[in-house]
Short mmCIF file of C-alpha atoms in Angstrom, two decimals:
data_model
loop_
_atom_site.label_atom_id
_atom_site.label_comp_id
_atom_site.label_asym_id
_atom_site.label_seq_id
_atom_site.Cartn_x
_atom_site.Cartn_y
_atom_site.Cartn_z
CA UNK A 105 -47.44 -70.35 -78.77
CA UNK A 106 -49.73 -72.85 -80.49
CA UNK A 107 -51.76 -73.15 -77.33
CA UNK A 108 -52.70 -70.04 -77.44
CA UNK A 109 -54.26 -69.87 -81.11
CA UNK A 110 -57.26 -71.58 -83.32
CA UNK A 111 -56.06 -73.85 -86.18
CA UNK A 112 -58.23 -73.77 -89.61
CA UNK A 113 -56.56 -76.42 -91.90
CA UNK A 114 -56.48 -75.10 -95.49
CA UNK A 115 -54.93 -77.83 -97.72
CA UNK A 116 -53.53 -80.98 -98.08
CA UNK A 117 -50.52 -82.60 -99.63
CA UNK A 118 -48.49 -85.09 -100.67
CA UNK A 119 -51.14 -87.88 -101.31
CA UNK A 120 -51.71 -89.33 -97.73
CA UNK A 121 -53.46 -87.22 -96.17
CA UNK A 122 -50.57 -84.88 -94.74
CA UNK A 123 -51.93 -81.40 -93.79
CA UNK A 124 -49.45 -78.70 -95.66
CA UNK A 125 -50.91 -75.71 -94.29
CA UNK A 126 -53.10 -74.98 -91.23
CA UNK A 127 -54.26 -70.68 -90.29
CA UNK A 128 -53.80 -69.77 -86.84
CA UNK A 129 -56.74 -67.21 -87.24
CA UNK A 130 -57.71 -66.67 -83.41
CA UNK A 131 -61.38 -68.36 -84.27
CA UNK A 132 -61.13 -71.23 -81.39
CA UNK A 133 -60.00 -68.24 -78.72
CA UNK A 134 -62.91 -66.30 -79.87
CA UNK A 135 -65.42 -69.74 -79.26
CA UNK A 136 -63.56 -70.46 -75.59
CA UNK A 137 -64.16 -66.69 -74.42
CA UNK A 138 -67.58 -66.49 -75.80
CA UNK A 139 -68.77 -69.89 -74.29
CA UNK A 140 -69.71 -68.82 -70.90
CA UNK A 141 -70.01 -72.35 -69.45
CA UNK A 142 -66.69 -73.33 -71.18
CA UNK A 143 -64.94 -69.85 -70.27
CA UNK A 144 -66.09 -70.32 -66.65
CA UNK A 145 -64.67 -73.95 -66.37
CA UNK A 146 -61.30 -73.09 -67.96
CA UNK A 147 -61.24 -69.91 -65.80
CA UNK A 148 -61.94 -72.12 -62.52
CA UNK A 149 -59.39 -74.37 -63.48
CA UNK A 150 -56.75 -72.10 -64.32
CA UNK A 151 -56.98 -70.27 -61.42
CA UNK A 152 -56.93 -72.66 -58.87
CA UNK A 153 -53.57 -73.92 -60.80
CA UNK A 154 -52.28 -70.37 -60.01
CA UNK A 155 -53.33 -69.93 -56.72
CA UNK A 156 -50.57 -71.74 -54.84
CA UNK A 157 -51.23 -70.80 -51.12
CA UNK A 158 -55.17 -71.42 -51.57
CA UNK A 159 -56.41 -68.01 -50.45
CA UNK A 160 -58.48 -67.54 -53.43
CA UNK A 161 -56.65 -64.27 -54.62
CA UNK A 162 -53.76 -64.38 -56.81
CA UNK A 163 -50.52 -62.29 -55.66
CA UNK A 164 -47.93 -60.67 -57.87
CA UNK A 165 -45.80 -63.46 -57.73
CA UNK A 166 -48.29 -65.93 -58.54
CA UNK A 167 -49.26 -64.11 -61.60
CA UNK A 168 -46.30 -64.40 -62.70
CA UNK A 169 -46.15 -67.63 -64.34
CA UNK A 170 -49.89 -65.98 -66.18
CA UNK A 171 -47.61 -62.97 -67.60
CA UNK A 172 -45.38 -65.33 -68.75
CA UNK A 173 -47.25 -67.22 -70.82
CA UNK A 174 -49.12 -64.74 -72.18
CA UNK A 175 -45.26 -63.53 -73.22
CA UNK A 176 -44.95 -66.69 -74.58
CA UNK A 177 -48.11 -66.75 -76.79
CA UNK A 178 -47.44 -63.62 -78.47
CA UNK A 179 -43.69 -65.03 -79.23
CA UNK A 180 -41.88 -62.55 -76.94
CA UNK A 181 -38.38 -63.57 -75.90
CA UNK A 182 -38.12 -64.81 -72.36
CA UNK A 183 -38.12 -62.22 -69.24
CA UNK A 184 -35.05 -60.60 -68.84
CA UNK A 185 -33.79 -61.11 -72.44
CA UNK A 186 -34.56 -57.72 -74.03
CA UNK A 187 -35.72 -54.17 -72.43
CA UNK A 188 -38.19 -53.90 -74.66
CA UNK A 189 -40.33 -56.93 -74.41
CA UNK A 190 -39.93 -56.36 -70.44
CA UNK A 191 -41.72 -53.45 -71.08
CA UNK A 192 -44.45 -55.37 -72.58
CA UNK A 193 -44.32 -58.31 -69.67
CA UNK A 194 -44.49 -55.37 -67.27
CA UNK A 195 -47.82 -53.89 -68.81
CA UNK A 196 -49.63 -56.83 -69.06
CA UNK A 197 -48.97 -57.49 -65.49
CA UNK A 198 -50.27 -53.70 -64.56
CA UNK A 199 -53.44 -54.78 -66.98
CA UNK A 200 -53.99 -57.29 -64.21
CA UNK A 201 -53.00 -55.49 -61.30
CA UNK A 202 -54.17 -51.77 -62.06
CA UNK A 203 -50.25 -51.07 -61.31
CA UNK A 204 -51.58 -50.59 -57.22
CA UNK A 205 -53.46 -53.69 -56.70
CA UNK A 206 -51.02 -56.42 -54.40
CA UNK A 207 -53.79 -58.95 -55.20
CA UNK A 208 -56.41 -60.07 -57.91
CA UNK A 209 -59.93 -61.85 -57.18
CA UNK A 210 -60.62 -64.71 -60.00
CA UNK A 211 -63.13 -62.28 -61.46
CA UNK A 212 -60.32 -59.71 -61.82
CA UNK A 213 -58.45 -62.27 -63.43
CA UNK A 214 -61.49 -63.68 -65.49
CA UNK A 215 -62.48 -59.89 -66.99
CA UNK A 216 -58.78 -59.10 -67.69
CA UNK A 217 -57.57 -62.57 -69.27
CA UNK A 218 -60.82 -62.20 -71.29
CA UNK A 219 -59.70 -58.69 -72.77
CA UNK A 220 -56.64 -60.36 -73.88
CA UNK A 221 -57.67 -63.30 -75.36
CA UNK A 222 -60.14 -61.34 -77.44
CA UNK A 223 -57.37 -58.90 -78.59
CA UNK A 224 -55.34 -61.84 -79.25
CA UNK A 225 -57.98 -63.04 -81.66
CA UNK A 226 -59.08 -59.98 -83.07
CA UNK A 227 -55.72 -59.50 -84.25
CA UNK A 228 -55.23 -63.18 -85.32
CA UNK A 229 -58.11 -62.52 -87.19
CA UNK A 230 -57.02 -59.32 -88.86
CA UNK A 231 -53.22 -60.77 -89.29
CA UNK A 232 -53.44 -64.78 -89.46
CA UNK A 233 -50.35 -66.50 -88.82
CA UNK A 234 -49.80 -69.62 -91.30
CA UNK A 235 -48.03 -72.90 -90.36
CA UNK A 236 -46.20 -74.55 -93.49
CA UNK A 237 -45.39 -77.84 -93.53
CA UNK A 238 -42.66 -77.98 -95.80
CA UNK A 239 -41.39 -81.21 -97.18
CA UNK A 240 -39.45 -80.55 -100.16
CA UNK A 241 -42.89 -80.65 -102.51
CA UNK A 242 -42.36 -77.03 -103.18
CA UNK A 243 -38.65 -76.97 -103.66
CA UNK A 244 -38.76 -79.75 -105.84
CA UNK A 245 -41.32 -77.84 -107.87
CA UNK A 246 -39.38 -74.54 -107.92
CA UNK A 247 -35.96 -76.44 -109.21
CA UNK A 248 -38.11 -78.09 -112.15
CA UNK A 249 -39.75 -75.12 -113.47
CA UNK A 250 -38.73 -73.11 -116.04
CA UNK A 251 -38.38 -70.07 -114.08
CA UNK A 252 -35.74 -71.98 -111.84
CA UNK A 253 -32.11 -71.14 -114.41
CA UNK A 254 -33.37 -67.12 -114.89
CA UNK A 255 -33.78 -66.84 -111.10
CA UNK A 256 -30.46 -68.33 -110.33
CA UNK A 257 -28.63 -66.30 -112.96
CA UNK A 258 -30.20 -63.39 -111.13
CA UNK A 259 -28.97 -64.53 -108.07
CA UNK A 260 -25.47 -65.41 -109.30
CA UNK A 261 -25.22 -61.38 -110.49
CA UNK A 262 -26.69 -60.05 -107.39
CA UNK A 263 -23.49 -61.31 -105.01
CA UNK A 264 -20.22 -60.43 -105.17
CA UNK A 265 -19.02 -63.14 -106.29
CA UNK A 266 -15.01 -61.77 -107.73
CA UNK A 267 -12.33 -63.83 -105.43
CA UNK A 268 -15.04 -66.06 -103.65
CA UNK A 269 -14.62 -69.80 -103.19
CA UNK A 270 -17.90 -71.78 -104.31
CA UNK A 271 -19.74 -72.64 -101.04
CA UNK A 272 -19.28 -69.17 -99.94
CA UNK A 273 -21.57 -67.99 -103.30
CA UNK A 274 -24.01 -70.91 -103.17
CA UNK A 275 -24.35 -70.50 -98.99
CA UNK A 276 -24.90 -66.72 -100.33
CA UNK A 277 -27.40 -67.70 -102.86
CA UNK A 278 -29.46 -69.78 -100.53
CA UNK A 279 -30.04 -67.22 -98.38
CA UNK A 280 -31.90 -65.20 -101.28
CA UNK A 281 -34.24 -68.64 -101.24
CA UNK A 282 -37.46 -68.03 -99.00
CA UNK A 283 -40.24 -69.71 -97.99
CA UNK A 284 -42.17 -68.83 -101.38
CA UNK A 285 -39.74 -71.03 -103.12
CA UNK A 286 -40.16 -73.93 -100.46
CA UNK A 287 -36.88 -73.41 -98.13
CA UNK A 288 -37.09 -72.99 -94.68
CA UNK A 289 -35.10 -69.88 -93.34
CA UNK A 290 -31.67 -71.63 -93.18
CA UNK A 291 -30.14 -68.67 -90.14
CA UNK A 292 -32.01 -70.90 -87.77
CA UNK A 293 -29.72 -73.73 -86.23
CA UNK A 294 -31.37 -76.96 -86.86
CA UNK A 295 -31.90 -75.91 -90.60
CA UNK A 296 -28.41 -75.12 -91.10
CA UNK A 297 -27.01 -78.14 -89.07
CA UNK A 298 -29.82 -80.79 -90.47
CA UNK A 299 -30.46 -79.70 -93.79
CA UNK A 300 -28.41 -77.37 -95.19
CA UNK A 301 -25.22 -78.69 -93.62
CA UNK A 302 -25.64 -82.73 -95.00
CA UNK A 303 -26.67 -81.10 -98.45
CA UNK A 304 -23.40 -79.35 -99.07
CA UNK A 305 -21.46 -82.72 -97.84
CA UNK A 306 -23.61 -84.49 -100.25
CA UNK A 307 -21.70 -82.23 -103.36
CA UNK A 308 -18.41 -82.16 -101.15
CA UNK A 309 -15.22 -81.53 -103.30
CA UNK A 310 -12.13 -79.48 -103.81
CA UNK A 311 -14.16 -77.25 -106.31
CA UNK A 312 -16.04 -75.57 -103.56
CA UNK A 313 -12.92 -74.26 -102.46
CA UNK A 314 -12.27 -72.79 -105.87
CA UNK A 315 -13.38 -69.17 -107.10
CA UNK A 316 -17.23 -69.75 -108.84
CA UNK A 317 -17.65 -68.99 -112.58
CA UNK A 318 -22.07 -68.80 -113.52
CA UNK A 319 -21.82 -71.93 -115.01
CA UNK A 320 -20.22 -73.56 -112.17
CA UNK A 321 -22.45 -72.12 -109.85
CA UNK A 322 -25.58 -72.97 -112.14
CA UNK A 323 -24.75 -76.33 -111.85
CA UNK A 324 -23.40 -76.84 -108.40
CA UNK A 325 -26.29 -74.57 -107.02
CA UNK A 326 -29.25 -77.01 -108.70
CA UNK A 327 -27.82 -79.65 -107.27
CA UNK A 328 -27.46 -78.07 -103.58
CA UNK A 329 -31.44 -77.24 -103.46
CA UNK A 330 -32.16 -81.16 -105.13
CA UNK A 331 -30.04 -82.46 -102.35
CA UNK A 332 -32.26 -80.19 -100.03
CA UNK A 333 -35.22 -81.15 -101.34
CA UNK A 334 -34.38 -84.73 -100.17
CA UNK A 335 -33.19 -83.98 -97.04
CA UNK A 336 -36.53 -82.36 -96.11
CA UNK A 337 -38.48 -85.24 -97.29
CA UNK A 338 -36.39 -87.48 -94.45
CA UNK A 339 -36.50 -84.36 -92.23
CA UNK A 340 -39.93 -82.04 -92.91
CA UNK A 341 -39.60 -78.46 -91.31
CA UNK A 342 -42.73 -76.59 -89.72
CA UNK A 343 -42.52 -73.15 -90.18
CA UNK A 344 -44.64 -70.32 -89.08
CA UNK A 345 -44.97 -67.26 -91.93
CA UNK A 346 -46.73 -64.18 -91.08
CA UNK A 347 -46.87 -60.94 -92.98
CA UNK A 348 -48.31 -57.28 -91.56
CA UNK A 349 -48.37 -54.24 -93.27
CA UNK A 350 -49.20 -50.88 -90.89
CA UNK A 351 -49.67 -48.37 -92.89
CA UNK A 352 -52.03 -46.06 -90.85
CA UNK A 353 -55.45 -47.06 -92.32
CA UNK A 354 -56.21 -48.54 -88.81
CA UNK A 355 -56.01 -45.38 -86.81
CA UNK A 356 -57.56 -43.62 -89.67
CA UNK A 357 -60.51 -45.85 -89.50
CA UNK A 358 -60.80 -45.40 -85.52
CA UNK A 359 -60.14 -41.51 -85.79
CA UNK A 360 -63.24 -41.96 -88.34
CA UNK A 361 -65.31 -43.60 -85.40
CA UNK A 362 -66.18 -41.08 -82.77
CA UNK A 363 -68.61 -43.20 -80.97
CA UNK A 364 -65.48 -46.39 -80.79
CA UNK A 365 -62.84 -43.51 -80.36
CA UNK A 366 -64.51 -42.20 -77.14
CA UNK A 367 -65.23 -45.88 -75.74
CA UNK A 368 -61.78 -46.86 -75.96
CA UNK A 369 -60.38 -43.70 -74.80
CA UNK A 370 -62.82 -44.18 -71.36
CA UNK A 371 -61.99 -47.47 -70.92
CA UNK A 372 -57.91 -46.71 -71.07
CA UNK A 373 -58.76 -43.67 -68.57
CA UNK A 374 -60.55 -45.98 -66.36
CA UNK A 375 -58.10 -48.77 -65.65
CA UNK A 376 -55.46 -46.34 -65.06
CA UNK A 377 -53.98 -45.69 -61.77
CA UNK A 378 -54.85 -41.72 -60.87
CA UNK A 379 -52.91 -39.59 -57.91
CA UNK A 380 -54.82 -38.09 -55.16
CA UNK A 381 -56.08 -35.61 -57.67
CA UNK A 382 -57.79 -38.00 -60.06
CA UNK A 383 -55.03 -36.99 -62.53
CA UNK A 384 -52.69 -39.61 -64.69
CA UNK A 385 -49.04 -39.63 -64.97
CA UNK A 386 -47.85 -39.49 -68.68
CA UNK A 387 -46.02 -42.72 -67.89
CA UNK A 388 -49.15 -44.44 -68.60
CA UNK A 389 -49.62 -43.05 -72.31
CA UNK A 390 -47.78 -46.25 -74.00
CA UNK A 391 -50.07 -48.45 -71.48
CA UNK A 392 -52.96 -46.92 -72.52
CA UNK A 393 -51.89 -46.95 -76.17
CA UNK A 394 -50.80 -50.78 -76.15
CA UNK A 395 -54.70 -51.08 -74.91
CA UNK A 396 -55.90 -49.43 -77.67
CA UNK A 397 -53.34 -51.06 -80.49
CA UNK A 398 -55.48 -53.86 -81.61
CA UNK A 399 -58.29 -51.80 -82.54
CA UNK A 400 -55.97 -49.11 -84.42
CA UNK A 401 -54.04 -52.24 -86.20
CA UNK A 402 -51.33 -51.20 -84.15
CA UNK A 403 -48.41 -53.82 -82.91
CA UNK A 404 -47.69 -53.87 -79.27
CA UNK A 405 -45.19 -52.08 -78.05
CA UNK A 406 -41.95 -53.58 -78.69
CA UNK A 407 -43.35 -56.24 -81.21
CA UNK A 408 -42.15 -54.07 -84.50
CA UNK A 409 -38.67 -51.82 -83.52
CA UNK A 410 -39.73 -49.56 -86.93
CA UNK A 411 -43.49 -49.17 -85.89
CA UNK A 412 -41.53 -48.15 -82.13
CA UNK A 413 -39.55 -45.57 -83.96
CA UNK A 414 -43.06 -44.11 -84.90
CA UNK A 415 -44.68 -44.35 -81.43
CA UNK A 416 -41.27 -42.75 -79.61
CA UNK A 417 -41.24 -39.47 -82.80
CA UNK A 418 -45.02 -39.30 -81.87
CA UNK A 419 -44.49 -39.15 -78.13
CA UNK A 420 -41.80 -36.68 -78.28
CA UNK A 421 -44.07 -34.64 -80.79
CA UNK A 422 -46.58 -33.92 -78.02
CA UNK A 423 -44.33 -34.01 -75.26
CA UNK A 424 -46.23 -37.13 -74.01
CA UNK A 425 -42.42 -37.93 -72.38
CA UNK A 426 -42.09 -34.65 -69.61
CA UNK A 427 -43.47 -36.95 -66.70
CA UNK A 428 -46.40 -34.91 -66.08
CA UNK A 429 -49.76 -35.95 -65.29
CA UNK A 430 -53.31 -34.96 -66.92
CA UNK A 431 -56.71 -34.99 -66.46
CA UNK A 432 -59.13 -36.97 -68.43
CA UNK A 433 -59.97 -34.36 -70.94
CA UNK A 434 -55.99 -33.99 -71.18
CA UNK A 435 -55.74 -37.17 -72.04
CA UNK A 436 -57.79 -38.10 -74.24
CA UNK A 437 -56.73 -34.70 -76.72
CA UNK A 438 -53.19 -36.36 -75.87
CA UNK A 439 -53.94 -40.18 -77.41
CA UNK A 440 -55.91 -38.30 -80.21
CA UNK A 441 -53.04 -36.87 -80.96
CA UNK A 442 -50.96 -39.33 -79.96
CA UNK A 443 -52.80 -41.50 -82.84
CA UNK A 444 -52.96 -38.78 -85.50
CA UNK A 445 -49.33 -38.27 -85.59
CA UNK A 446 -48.67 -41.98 -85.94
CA UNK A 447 -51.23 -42.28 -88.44
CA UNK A 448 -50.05 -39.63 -90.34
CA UNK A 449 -46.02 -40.98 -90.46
CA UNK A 450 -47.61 -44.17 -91.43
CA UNK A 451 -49.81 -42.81 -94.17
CA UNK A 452 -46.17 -41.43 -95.85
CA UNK A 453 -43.98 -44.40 -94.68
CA UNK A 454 -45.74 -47.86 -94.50
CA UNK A 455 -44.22 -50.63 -92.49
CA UNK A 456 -44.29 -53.94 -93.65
CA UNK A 457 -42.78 -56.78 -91.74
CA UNK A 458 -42.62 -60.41 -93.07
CA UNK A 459 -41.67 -63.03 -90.35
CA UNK A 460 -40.70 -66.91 -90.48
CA UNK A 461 -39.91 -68.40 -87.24
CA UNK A 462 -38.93 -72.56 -87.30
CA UNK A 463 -41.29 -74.42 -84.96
CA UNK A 464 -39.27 -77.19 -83.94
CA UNK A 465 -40.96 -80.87 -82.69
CA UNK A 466 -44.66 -80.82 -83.48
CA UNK A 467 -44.61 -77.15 -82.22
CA UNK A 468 -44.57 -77.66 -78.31
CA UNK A 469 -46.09 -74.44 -76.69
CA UNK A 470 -44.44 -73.14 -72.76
CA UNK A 471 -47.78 -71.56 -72.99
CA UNK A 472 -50.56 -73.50 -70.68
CA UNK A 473 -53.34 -71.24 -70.57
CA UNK A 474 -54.85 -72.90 -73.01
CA UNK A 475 -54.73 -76.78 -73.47
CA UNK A 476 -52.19 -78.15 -76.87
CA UNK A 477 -53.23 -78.34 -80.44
CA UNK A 478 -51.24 -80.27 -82.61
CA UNK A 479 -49.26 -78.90 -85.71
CA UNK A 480 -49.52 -79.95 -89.19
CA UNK A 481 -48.05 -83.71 -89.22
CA UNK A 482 -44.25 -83.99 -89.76
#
């Protein structure tokens, strides 16, 4: 993924020079697309790497590998894994192809790649993802401060806790840790098995096995995040935090802008295949919407399963399902409304969606559109 994404660094830590926290904030995506010269060159080169047979076209199955690591940028499980992000493969393949095309020129390929990239940025740039660095500094300043016994106490009364051996409550109190307090999301594996794991053998005894009274678990659970703490000082964990909210104001702001509204609405109805009748099949709606998402601050189809529950009650609102096709004044009163009734769910039901994902190694990307940037030091 990091491939894919400018860095801005934004602090540093830990008196040598160690960078804590760097913004993934689309800005050096932006700079390559913009840079004609640059773009060109990076477009030549690309290319040529894709085009396997030399014919100076690229076929379906040569874009492929393109699709993929676009996939991969915007942290979509692999191909094959999940309906839903196959979905989202398949669309950006028919952004490429026109869904009729068997072949694209390079300039094909240039104009669409571009279109991504810059809605990869512009939602970077809306939504920045931060990479933590996180060494124990933070931990280690939670578990001194005063707020560090109330908070526990809290978490002691918030599990259940009657007939429950020790580890079980302090595994269960971890898990109320987050990254705010300096711990790494311990579901993922090599957390759990290189942190977590050699922290609880460091206060290994027949107590855990017994039922937890508060003060027990005070006690035991301070020294479970100290011996944490030290484990990520020999171990540091890089972990990517990123936090949307969609809560209509997006669309609103679009529905607002007749002028944008009516740009993006040709632009959808031009790169969509038609029938013999210059009509379009309502199978294309959620293409045509995913083209339109970044500028409505609008996740991809797929991306968000509660903002999908939104999109699908919206769909079935305006019958945008029946398999139908429309005309271009058809379609665009169909996105309009399309957008209004997902704006207007929205408006009285926000989504917000907080994610922390474990980059493991100094964040190696299967992406290779774009050439490596290195994460904050471990």
């Amino acid at each position: 993924m990091a491939s894919w994404f400018g860095w801005k660094k934004s602090k540093k830590g830990g008196g040598m020079g160690v960078e804590k926290k760097v913004v993934l904030d689309g800005s050096e995506i932006r700079e390559l697309v913009e840079n004609k010269e640059a773009f060109g060159s990076f477009i030549d080169h690309k290319f040529e790497e894709l085009d396997l047979d030399r014919d100076g076209k690229l076929s379906v199955s040569e874009l492929h590998p393109a699709v993929a690591d676009i996939g991969a940028a915007l942290g979509l499980p692999a191909q094959g894994s999940s309906p839903d992000s196959d979905h989202i493969y398949s669309e950006v393949l028919t952004e490429f192809t026109h869904g009729k095309q068997e072949e694209v020129s390079k300039s094909e390929f240039k104009e669409v790649l571009s279109d991504i990239l810059l809605g990869m940025a512009a939602g970077l740039n809306r939504d920045p993802i931060v990479i933590l660095r996180m060494d124990g500094e933070d931990l280690k300043e939670f578990v001194r401060s005063p707020g560090f016994e109330p908070e526990a106490i809290a978490i002691y009364s918030s599990i259940d806790s009657a007939n429950a051996p020790l580890s079980k409550c302090l595994l269960m109190g971890l898990q109320q840790l987050t990254v705010e307090h300096g711990l790494p999301p311990i579901s993922d594996s090599w957390v759990s098995g290189n942190i977590v794991e050699p922290a609880f053998q460091s206060i290994s005894g027949d107590h855990l096995e017994q039922p937890a009274s508060q003060e027990t678990f005070l006690e035991e659970f301070k020294k479970l995040v100290i011996s944490i703490t030290r484990c990520l000082e020999e171990q540091p964990v890089i972990v990517a935090h990123s936090e949307n909210t969609f809560d209509g104001n997006g669309i609103k702001r679009l529905l607002s802008n007749s002028f944008e509204l009516n740009k993006l609405l040709d632009n959808a109805w031009r790169d969509l295949p038609k029938d013999q009748n210059g009509k379009v099949s309502k199978d294309y709606l959620r293409i045509a919407l995913d083209g339109m998402a970044s500028s409505a601050n609008l996740p991809p189809f797929g991306a968000v399963q509660q903002v999908d529950a939104v999109v699908n009650e919206a769909f079935k609102m305006v019958n945008a399902d029946d398999g139908k096709t429309v005309d271009e004044q058809e379609f665009k009163k169909l996105m309009t409304e399309i957008l209004g009734s997902i704006m207007l769910q929205l408006q009285g039901n926000a989504v917000f969606v907080s994610s922390n994902s474990v980059i493991h190694e100094t964040m190696p990307s299967s992406s290779t559109l774009l050439p490596p940037v290195s994460a904050p030091s471990v």
